[in-house]
Structures are given as structure tokens and as C-alpha cells.
PDB file of C-alpha atoms in Angstrom:
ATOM      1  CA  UNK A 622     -26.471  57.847  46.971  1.00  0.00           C
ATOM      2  CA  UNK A 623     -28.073  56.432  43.780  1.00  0.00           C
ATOM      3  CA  UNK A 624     -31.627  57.283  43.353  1.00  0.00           C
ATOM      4  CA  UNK A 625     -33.866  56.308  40.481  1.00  0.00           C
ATOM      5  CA  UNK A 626     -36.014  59.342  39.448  1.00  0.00           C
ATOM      6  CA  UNK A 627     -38.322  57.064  36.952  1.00  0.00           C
ATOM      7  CA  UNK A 628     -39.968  53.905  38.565  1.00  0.00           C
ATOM      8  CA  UNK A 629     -43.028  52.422  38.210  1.00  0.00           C
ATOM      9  CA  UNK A 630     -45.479  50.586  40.682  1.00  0.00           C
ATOM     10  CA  UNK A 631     -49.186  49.542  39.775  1.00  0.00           C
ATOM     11  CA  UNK A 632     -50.625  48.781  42.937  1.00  0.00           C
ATOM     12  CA  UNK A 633     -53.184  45.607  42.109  1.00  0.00           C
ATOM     13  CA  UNK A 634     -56.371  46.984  42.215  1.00  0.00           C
ATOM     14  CA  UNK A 635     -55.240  49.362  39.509  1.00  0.00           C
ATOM     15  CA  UNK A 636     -53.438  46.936  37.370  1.00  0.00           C
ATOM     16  CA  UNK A 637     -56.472  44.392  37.245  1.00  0.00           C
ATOM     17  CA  UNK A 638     -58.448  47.292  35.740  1.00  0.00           C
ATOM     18  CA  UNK A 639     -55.632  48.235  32.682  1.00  0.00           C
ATOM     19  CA  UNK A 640     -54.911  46.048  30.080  1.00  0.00           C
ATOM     20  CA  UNK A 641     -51.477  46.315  30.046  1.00  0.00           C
ATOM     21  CA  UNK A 642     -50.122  46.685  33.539  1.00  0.00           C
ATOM     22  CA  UNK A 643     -50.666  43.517  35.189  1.00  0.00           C
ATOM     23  CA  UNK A 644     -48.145  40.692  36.425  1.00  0.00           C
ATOM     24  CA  UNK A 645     -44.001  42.445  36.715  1.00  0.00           C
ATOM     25  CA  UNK A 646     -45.726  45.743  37.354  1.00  0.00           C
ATOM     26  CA  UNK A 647     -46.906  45.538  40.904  1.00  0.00           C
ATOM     27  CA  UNK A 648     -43.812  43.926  42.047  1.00  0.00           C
ATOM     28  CA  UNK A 649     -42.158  46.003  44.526  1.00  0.00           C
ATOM     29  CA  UNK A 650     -40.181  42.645  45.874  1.00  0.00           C
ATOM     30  CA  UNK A 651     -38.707  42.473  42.450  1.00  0.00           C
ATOM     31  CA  UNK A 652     -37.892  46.093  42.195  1.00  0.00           C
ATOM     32  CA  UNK A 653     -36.288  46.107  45.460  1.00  0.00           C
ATOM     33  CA  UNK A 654     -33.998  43.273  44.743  1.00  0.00           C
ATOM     34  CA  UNK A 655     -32.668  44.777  41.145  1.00  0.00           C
ATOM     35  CA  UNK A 656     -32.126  48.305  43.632  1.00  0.00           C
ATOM     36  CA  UNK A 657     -30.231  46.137  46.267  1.00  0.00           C
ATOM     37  CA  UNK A 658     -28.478  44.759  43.842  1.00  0.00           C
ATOM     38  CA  UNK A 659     -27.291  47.671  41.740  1.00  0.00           C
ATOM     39  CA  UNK A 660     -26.792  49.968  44.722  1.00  0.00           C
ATOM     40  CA  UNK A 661     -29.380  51.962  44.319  1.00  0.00           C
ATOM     41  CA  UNK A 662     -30.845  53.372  47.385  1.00  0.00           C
ATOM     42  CA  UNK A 663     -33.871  55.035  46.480  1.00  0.00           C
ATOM     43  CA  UNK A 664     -36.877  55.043  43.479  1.00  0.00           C
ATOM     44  CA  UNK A 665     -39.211  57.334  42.387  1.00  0.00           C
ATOM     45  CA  UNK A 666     -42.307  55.717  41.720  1.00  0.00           C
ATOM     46  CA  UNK A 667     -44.469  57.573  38.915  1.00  0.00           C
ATOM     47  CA  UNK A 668     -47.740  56.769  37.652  1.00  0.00           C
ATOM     48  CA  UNK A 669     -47.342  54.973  33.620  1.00  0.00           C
ATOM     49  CA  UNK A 670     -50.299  56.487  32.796  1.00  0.00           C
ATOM     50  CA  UNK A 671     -53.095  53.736  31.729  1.00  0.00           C
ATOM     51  CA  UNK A 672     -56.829  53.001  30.781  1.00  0.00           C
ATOM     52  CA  UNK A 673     -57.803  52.478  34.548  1.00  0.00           C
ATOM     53  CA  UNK A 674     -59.677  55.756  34.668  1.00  0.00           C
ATOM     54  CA  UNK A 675     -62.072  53.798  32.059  1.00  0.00           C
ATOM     55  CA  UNK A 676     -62.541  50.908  33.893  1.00  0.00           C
ATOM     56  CA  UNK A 677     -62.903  52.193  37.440  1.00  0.00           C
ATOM     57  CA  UNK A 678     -65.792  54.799  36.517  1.00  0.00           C
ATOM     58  CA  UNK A 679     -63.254  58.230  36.078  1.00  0.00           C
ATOM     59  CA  UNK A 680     -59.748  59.563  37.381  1.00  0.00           C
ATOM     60  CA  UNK A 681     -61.136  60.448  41.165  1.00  0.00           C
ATOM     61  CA  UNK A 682     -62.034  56.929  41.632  1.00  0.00           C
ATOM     62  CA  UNK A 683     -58.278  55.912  40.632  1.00  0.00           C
ATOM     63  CA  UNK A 684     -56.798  59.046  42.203  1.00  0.00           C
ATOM     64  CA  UNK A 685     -58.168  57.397  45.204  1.00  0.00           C
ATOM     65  CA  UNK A 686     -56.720  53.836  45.169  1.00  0.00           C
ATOM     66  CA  UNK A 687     -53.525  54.637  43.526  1.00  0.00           C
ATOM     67  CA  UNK A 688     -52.375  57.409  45.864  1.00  0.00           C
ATOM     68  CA  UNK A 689     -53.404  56.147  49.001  1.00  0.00           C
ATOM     69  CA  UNK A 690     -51.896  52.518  47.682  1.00  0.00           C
ATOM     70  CA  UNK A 691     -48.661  54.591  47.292  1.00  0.00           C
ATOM     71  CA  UNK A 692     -48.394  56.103  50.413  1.00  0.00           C
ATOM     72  CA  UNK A 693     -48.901  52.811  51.669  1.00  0.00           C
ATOM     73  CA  UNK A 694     -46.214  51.230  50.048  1.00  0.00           C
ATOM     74  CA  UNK A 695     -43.775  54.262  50.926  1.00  0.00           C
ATOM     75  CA  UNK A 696     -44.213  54.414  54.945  1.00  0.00           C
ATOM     76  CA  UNK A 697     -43.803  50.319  54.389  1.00  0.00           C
ATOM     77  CA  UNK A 698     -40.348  51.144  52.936  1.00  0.00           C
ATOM     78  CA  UNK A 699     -39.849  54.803  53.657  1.00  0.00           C
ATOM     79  CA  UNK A 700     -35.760  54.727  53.161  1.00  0.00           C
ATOM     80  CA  UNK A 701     -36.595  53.268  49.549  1.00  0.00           C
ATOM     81  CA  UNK A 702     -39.139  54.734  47.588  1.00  0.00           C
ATOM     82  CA  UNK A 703     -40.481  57.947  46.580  1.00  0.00           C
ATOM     83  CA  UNK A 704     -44.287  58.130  46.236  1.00  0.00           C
ATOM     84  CA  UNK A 705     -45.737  61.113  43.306  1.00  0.00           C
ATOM     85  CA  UNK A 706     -49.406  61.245  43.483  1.00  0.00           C
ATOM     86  CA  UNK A 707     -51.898  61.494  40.591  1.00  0.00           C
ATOM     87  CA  UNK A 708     -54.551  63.985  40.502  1.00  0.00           C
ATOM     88  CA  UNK A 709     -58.909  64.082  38.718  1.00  0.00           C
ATOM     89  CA  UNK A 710     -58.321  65.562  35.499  1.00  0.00           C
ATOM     90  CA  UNK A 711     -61.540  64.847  34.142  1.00  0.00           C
ATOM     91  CA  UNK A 712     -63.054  66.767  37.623  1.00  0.00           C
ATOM     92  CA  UNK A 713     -61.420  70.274  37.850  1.00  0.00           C
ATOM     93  CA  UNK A 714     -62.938  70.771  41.022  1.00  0.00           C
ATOM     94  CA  UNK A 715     -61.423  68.303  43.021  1.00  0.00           C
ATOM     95  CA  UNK A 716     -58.326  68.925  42.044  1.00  0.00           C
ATOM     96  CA  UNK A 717     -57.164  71.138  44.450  1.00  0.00           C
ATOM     97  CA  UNK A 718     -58.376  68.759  47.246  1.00  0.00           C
ATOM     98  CA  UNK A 719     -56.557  65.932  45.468  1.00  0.00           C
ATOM     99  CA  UNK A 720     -53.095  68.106  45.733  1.00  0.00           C
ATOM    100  CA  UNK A 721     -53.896  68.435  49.462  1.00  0.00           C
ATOM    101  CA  UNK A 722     -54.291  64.916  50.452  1.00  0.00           C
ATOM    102  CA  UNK A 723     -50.798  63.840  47.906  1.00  0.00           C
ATOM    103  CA  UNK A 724     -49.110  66.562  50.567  1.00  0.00           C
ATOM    104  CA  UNK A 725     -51.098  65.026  53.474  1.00  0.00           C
ATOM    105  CA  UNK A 726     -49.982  61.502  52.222  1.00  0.00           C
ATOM    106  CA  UNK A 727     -46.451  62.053  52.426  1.00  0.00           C
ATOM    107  CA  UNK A 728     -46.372  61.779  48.560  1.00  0.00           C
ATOM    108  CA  UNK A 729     -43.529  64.152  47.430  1.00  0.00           C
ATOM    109  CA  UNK A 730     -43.720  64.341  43.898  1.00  0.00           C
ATOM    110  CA  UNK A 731     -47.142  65.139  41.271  1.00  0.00           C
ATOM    111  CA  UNK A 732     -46.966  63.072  38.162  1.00  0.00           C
ATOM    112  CA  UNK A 733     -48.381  64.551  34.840  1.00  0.00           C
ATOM    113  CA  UNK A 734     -48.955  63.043  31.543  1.00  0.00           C
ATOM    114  CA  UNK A 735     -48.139  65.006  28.672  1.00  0.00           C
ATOM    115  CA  UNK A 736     -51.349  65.405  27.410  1.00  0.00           C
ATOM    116  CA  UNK A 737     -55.183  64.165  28.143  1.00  0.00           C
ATOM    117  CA  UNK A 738     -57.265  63.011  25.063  1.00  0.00           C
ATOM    118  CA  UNK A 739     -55.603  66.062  23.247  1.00  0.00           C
ATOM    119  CA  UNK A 740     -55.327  68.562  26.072  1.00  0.00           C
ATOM    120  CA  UNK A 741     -52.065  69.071  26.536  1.00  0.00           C
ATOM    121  CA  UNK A 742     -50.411  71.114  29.732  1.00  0.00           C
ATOM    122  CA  UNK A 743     -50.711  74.625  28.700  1.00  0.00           C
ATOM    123  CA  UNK A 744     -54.359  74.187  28.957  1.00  0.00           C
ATOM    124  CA  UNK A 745     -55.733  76.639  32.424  1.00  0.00           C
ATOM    125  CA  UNK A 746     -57.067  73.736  33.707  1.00  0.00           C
ATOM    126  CA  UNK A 747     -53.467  72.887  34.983  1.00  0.00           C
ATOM    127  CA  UNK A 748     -52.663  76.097  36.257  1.00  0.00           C
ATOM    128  CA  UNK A 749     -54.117  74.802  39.644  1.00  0.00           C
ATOM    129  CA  UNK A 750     -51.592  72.211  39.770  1.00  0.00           C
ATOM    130  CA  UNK A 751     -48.687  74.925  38.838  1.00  0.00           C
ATOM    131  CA  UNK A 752     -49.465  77.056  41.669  1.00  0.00           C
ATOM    132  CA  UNK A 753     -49.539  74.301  44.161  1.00  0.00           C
ATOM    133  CA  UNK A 754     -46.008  73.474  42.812  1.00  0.00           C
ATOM    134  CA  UNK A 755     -44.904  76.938  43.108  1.00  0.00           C
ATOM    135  CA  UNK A 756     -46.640  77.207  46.619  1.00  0.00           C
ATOM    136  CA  UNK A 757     -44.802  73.476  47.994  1.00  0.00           C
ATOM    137  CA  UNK A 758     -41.681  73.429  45.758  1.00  0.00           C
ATOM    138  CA  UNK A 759     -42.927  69.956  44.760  1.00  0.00           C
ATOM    139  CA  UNK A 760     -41.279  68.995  41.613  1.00  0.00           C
ATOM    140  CA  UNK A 761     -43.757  67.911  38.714  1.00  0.00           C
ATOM    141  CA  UNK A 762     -42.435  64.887  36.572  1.00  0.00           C
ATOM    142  CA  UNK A 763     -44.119  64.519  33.228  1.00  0.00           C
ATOM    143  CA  UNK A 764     -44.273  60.974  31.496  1.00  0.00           C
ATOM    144  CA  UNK A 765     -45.318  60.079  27.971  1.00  0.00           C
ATOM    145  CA  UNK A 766     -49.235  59.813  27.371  1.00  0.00           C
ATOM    146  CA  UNK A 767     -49.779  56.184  26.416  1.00  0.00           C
ATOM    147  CA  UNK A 768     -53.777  56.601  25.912  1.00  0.00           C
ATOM    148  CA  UNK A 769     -54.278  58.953  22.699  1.00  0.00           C
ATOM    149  CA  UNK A 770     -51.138  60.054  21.991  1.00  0.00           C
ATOM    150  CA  UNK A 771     -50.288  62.442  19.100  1.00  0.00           C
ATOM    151  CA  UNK A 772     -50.752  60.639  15.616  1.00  0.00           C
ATOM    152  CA  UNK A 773     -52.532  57.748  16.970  1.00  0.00           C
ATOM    153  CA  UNK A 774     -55.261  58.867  14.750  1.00  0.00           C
ATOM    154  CA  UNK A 775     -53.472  58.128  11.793  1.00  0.00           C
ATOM    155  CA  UNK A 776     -51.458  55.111  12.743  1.00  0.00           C
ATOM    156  CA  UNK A 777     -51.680  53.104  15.631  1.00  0.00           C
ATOM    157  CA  UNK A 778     -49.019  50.454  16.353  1.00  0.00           C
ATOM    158  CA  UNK A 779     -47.958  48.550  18.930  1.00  0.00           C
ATOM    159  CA  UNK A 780     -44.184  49.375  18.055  1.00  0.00           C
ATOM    160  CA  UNK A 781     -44.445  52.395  16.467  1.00  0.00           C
ATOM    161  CA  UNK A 782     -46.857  53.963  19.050  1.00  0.00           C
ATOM    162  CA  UNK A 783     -44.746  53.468  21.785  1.00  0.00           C
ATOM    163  CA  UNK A 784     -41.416  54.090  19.852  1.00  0.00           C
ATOM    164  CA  UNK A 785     -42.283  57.015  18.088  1.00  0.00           C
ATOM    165  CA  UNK A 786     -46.140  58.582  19.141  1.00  0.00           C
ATOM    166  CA  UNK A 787     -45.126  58.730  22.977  1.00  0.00           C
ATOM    167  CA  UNK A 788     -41.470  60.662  22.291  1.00  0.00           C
ATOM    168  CA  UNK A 789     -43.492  62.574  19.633  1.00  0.00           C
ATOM    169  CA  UNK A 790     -46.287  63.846  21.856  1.00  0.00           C
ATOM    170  CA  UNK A 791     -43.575  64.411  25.062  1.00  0.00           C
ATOM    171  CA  UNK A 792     -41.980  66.949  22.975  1.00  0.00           C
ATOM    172  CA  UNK A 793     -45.363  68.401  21.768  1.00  0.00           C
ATOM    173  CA  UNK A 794     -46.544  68.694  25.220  1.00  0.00           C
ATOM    174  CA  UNK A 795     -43.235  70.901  26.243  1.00  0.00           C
ATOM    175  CA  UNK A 796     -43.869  72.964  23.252  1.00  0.00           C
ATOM    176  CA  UNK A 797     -47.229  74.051  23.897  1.00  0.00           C
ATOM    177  CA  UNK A 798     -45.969  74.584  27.242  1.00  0.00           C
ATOM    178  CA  UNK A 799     -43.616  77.011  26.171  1.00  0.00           C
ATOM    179  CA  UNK A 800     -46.033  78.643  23.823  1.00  0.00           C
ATOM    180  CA  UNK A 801     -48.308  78.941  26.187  1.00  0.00           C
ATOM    181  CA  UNK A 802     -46.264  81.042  28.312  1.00  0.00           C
ATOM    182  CA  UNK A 803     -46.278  78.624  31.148  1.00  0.00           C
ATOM    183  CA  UNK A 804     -42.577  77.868  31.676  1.00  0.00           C
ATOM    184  CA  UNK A 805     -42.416  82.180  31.758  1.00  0.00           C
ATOM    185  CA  UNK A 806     -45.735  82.170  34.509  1.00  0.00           C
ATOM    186  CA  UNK A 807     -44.355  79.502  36.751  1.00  0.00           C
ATOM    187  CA  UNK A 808     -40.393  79.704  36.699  1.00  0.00           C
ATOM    188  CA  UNK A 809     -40.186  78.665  39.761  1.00  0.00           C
ATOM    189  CA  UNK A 810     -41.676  75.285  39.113  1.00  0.00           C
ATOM    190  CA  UNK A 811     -39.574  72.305  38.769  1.00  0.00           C
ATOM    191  CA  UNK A 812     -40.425  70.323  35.721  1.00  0.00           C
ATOM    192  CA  UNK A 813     -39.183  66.972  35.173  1.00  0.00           C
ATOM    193  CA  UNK A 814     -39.763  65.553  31.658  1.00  0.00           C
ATOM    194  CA  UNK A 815     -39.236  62.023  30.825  1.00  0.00           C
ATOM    195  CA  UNK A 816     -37.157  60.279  28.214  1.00  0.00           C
ATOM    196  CA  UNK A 817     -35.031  63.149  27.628  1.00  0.00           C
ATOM    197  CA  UNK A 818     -37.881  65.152  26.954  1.00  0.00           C
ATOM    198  CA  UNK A 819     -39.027  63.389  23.516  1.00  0.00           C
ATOM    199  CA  UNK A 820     -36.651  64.616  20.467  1.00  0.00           C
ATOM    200  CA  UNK A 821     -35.770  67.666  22.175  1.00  0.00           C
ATOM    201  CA  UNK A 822     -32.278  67.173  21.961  1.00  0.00           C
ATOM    202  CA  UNK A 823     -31.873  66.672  18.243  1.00  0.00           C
ATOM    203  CA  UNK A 824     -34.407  70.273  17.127  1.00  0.00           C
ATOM    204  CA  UNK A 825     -33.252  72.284  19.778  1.00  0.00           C
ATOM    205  CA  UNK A 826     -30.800  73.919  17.610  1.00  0.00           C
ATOM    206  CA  UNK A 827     -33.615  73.787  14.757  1.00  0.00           C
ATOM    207  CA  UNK A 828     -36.231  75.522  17.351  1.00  0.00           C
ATOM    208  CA  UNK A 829     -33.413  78.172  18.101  1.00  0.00           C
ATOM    209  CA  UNK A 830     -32.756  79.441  14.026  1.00  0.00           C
ATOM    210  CA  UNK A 831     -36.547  78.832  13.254  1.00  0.00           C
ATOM    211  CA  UNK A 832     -37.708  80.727  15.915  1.00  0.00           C
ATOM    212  CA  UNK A 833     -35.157  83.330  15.262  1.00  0.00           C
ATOM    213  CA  UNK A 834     -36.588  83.795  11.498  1.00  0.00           C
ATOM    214  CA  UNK A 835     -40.041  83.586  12.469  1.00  0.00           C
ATOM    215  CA  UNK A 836     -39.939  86.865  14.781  1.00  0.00           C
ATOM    216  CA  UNK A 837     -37.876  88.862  12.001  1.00  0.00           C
ATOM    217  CA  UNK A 838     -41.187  88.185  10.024  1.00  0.00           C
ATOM    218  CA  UNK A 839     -43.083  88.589  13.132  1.00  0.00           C
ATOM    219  CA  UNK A 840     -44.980  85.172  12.223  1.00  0.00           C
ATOM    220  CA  UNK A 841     -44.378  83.631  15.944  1.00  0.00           C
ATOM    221  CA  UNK A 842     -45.365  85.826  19.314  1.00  0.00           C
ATOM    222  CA  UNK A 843     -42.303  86.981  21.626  1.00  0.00           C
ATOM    223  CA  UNK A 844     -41.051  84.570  23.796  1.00  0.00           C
ATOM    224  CA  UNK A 845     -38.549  86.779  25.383  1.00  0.00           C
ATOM    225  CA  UNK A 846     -35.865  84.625  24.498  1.00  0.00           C
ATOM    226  CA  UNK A 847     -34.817  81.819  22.128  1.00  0.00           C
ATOM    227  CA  UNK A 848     -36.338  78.224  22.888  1.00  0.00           C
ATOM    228  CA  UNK A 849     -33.343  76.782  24.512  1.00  0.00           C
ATOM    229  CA  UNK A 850     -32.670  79.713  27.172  1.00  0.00           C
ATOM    230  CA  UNK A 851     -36.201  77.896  28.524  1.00  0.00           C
ATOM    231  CA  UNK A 852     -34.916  74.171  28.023  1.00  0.00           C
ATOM    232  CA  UNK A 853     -31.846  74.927  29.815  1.00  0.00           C
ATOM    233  CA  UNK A 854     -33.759  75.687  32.873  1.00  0.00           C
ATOM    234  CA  UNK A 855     -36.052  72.233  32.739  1.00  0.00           C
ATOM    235  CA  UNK A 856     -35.728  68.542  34.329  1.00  0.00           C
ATOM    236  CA  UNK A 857     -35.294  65.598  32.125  1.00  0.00           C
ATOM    237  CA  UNK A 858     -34.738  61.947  33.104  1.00  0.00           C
ATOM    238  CA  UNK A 859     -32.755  59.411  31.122  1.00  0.00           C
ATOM    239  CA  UNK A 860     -35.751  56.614  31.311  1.00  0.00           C
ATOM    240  CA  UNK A 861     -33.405  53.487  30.932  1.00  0.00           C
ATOM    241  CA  UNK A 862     -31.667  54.962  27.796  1.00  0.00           C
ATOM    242  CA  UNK A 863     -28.655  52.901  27.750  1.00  0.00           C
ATOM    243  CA  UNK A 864     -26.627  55.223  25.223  1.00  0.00           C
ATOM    244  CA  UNK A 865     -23.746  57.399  26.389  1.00  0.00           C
ATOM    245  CA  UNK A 866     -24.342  59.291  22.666  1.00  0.00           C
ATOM    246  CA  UNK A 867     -27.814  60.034  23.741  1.00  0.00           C
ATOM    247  CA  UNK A 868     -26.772  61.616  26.709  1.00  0.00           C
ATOM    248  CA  UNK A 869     -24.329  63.876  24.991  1.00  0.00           C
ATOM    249  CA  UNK A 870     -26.369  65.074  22.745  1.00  0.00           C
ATOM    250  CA  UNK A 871     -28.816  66.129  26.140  1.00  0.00           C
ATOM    251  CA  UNK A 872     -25.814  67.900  27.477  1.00  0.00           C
ATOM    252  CA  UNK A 873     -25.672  69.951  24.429  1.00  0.00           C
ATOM    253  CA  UNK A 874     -29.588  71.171  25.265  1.00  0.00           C
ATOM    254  CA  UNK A 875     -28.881  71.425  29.038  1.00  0.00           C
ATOM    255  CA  UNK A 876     -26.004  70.656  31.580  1.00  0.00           C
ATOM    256  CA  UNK A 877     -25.447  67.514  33.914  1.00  0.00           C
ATOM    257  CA  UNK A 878     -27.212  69.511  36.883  1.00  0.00           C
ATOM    258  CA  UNK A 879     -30.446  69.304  35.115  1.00  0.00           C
ATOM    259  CA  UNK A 880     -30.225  65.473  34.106  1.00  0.00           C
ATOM    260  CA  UNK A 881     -31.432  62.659  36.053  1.00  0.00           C
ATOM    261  CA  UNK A 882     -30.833  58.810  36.022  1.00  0.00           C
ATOM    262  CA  UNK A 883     -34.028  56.891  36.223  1.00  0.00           C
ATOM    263  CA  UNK A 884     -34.608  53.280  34.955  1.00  0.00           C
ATOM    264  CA  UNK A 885     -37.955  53.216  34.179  1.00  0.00           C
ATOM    265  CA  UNK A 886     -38.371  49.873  35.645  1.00  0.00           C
ATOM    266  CA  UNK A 887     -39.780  47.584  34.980  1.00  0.00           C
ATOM    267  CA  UNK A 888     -40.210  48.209  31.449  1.00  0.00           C
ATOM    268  CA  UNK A 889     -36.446  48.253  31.547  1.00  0.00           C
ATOM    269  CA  UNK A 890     -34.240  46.381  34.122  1.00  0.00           C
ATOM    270  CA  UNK A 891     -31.367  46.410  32.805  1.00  0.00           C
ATOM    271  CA  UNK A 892     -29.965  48.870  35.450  1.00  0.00           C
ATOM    272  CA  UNK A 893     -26.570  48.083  34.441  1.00  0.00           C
ATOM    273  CA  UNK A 894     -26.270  49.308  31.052  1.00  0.00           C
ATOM    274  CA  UNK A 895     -28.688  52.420  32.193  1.00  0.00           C
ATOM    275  CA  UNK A 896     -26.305  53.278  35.068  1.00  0.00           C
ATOM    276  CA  UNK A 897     -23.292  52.737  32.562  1.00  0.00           C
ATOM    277  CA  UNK A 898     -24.437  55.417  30.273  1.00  0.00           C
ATOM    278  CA  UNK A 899     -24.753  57.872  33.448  1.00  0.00           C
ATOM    279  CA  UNK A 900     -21.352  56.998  34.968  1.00  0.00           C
ATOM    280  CA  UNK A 901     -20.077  56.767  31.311  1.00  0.00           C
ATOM    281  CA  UNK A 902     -16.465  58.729  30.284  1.00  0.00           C
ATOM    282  CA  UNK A 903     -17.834  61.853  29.212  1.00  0.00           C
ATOM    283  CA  UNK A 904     -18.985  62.759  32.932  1.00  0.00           C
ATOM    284  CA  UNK A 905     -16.617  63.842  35.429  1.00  0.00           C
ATOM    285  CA  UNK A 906     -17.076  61.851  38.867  1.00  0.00           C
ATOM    286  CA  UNK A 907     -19.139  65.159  40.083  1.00  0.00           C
ATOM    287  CA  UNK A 908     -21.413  65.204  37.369  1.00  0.00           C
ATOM    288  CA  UNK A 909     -21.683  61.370  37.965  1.00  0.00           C
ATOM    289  CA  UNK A 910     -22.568  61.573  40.961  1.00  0.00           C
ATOM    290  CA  UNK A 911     -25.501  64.605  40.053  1.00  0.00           C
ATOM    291  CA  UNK A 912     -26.774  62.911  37.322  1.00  0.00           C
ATOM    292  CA  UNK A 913     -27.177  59.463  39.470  1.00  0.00           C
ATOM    293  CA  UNK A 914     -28.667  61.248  42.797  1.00  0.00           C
ATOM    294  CA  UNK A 915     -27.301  64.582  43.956  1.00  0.00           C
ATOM    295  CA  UNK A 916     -29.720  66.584  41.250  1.00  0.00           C
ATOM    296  CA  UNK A 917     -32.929  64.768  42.399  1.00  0.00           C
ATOM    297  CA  UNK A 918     -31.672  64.954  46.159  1.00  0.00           C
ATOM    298  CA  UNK A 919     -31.497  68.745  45.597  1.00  0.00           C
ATOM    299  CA  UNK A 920     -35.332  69.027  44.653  1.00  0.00           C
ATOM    300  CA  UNK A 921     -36.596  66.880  47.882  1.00  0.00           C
ATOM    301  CA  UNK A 922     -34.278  69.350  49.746  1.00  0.00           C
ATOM    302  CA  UNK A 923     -36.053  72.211  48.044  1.00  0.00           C
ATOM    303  CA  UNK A 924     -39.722  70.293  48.538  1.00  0.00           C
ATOM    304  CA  UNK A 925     -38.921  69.941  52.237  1.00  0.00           C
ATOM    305  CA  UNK A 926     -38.302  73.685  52.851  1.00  0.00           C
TER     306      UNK A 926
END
């Protein structure tokens, strides 16, 4: 069974209220067809992150459409997709309701940015979120912030932004993480990071030896072990990369049981060339078949426990 661990659905009355994610992105019709026709049984269907908040008076007011919209969508095709649920970040206080009524609505997964307006998920504020995780085994899938990214200060592009800032401020967000000690708090927690986690895969080996010569100076706090003993252990999602070499170089961070296939339709939908770097020579037909379904299968099993 194929599943798609990086989807996207704007349900309308979201979309009219972003200025980006109208039109292709609230078609679930369209989405279903590409699935039928690449054999893909199932899609995990993850908030973009957008200015809706903005324009529909703060994140409680869009935690309530989009979520409930969700659900919706998923009990109208419950053998197809995957709802994750969004939660108030600018209220603190309703965030633990939120995280009830995403479990009450059947939603399985909580989607994350990497960062709000500069606050990035080592801040307390999350912890909340992180126990919940712990509490429900309910994987927590991380995208790229799009509003306010890292650098956008200094240049803001409409290539380079989403080409570079949004990778750039991924990785960020998984370092402070790990700095923050939250990855050693909550190990339990399964973290799914998007786009291969940033540029993880070409400085892990550079966080590994600088990390290494920063405690023999004691100039960087103890981790209790070397940067990549922690990135072993996460979640990351291929998010339509259509490169085979991309992919090898993630398997030389982690191993094909913490990889997952998603398209991240319908920015991409070209499933064909995304599925042909996952089922590409390098994999046996095991780790094929983990990589393309059988890891994110094994994290509903875990949720539903």
C-alpha cells in the first residue's frame, strides 16, 4: 500500500482568505484522480502553512474551519485521506483544548510549522503539544514556514524565498530543537520533518566534527551525543523530490525505515518521477516498499494503540 505522507488540501473558506492558496489547492477531485491513477491508496493531508490567521481575525478562528473542514473531508473518504489538525499558536491557552477536539475529530496527525514569526519549536510554549504526542503516540509532521521565514528580512524573493529561506529555516527549526534539549525531553515523540529536513543531509557530517571541537573547548553545552545519533532517530519526508541522489545522500543521515514518500501535491504532481526516486535502484524491494507506505503505516499503528 502506497501512502502519501505530504498532501495538501485548503478547504475554501480558508483559501479565499490566503493569497496564495486558492484555485488547484482545494481540489480533492483532482487529488484523488492523480492517487487513483498512480496507485496510491492513501494521503496525508497537512496544513501549507499561510496568511489566513491574518485575514480571519487569529489562528483559533482558522483552527476552527480548517480542522473541522478536514475531518469532514476524511469521514467523506475515510479509506483515502489522512486528516492532521492545526492548533492556536497565538492563544496558549486553548491549545490544549484544540489537541482534544483534532483527537475527537478523528484527525490523526498534528501539523507544525517550523517556526512562528521567529519562534521556533524549542520555545515552552510547544511543550503542550509534545506531551500530548507523547501521551497519544500521534506523530507530529513539521512543514516549512512560508510567512517570515529565516532571512526574509534581508531578502525576500519569490524564488529564492521558497527555494532557499523555507529549506533554510526547516533546518534551523530542527536545530534549535536539538539545542533545546527537546528531541532528549520527548524521545518518544515521532517527528516528521519535511523536505528531507532542509540541508540536513549535506552538514550532518559538518554538525558531527564541529560539534565534536566545540565541546573539547567546551564552547557548545553537552548534548550527550553527537548531532546525528539524534537525526538518526527523526522522520523526514521526500516532499516530491524527484532525485534518487537526494535520497542517498538522506540515507547517509538516517536509514530507509525513517524515510517517507510524500508528493507534496499539488505544488508537485508529478507523482511519477517522485515515486521513481523512492522505488529507484539503490532501494531493495523492502525498503521500497517502507519508504512508499510500510514506515508511515507503522506510526498510525503506533497512534491507534
Amino acid at each position: 500500500m502506497t501512502i502519501d505522507a505530504h498532501s495538501h488540501y485548503m478547504p475554501p473558506q480558508v483559501a479565499q482568505n490566503t493569497a496564495f492558496f486558492k484555485q488547484f489547492w482545494s481540489d480533492a477531485d483532482g487529488q484523488l484522480r492523480l492517487m487513483d491513477e498512480h496507485h496510491v491508496s492513501q494521503a496525508v493531508l497537512l496544513y501549507p502553512t499561510s496568511d489566513a490567521h491574518i485575514n480571519m481575525g487569529g489562528w483559533g478562528n482558522v483552527c476552527a474551519v480548517y480542522n473541522q473542514a478536514i475531518s469532514d473531508l476524511v469521514k467523506q473518504y475515510p479509506q483515502r485521506f489522512i486528516g492532521a489538525g492545526i492548533i492556536p499558536v497565538d492563544s496558549p491557552d486553548q491549545i490544549s483544548g484544540e489537541l482534544n477536539r483534532i483527537e475527537d475529530l478523528g484527525l490523526k496527525v498534528i501539523s507544525l510549522a517550523s517556526s512562528y514569526n521567529g519562534v521556533y519549536l524549542d520555545d515552552e510554549l510547544f511543550f503542550q503539544v509534545y506531551e500530548f504526542a507523547r501521551n497519544t503516540n500521534m506523530p507530529i509532521h513539521v512543514h516549512p514556514q512560508i510567512m517570515n521565514p529565516i532571512g526574509e528580512d534581508r531578502v525576500r524573493d519569490p524564488l529564492l524565498s521558497p527555494v532557499l529561506e523555507y529549506v533554510f529555516d526547516m533546518s534551523m527549526c530542527i536545530g534549535k530543537m536539538m539545542m533545546g534539549g527537546v528531541f532528549l525531553k520527548y524521545p518518544e515523540v515521532n517527528f516528521i520533518f519535511a523536505h528531507y529536513g532542509g540541508v540536513l543531509p549535506i552538514v550532518k557530517e559538518r554538525f558531527d566534527t564541529t560539534y565534536a571541537m566545540l565541546r573539547q573547548r567546551n564552547f557548545v553545552k553537552d548534548l550527550t551525543k553527537l548531532p546525528g545519533e539524534y537525526l538518526k532517530n527523526m522522520y523526514f519526508d521526500m516532499s516530491g523530490s524527484k532525485s534518487a541522489a537526494t535520497l542517498m545522500l538522506a540515507l547517509e543521515m538516517t536509514d530507509c525505515s525513517r524515510i517517507l514518500w510524500g508528493s507534496d501535491f499539488p505544488a508537485n504532481r508529478n507523482f511519477a518521477a517522485s515515486l521513481g526516486a523512492a522505488s529507484s535502484a539503490i532501494l531493495s524491494t523492502e525498503e521500497r516498499r517502507l519508504v512508499c507506505g510500510g514506515n508511515f503505516s507503522r506510526l498510525l499503528e503506533n497512534n491507534c494503540k
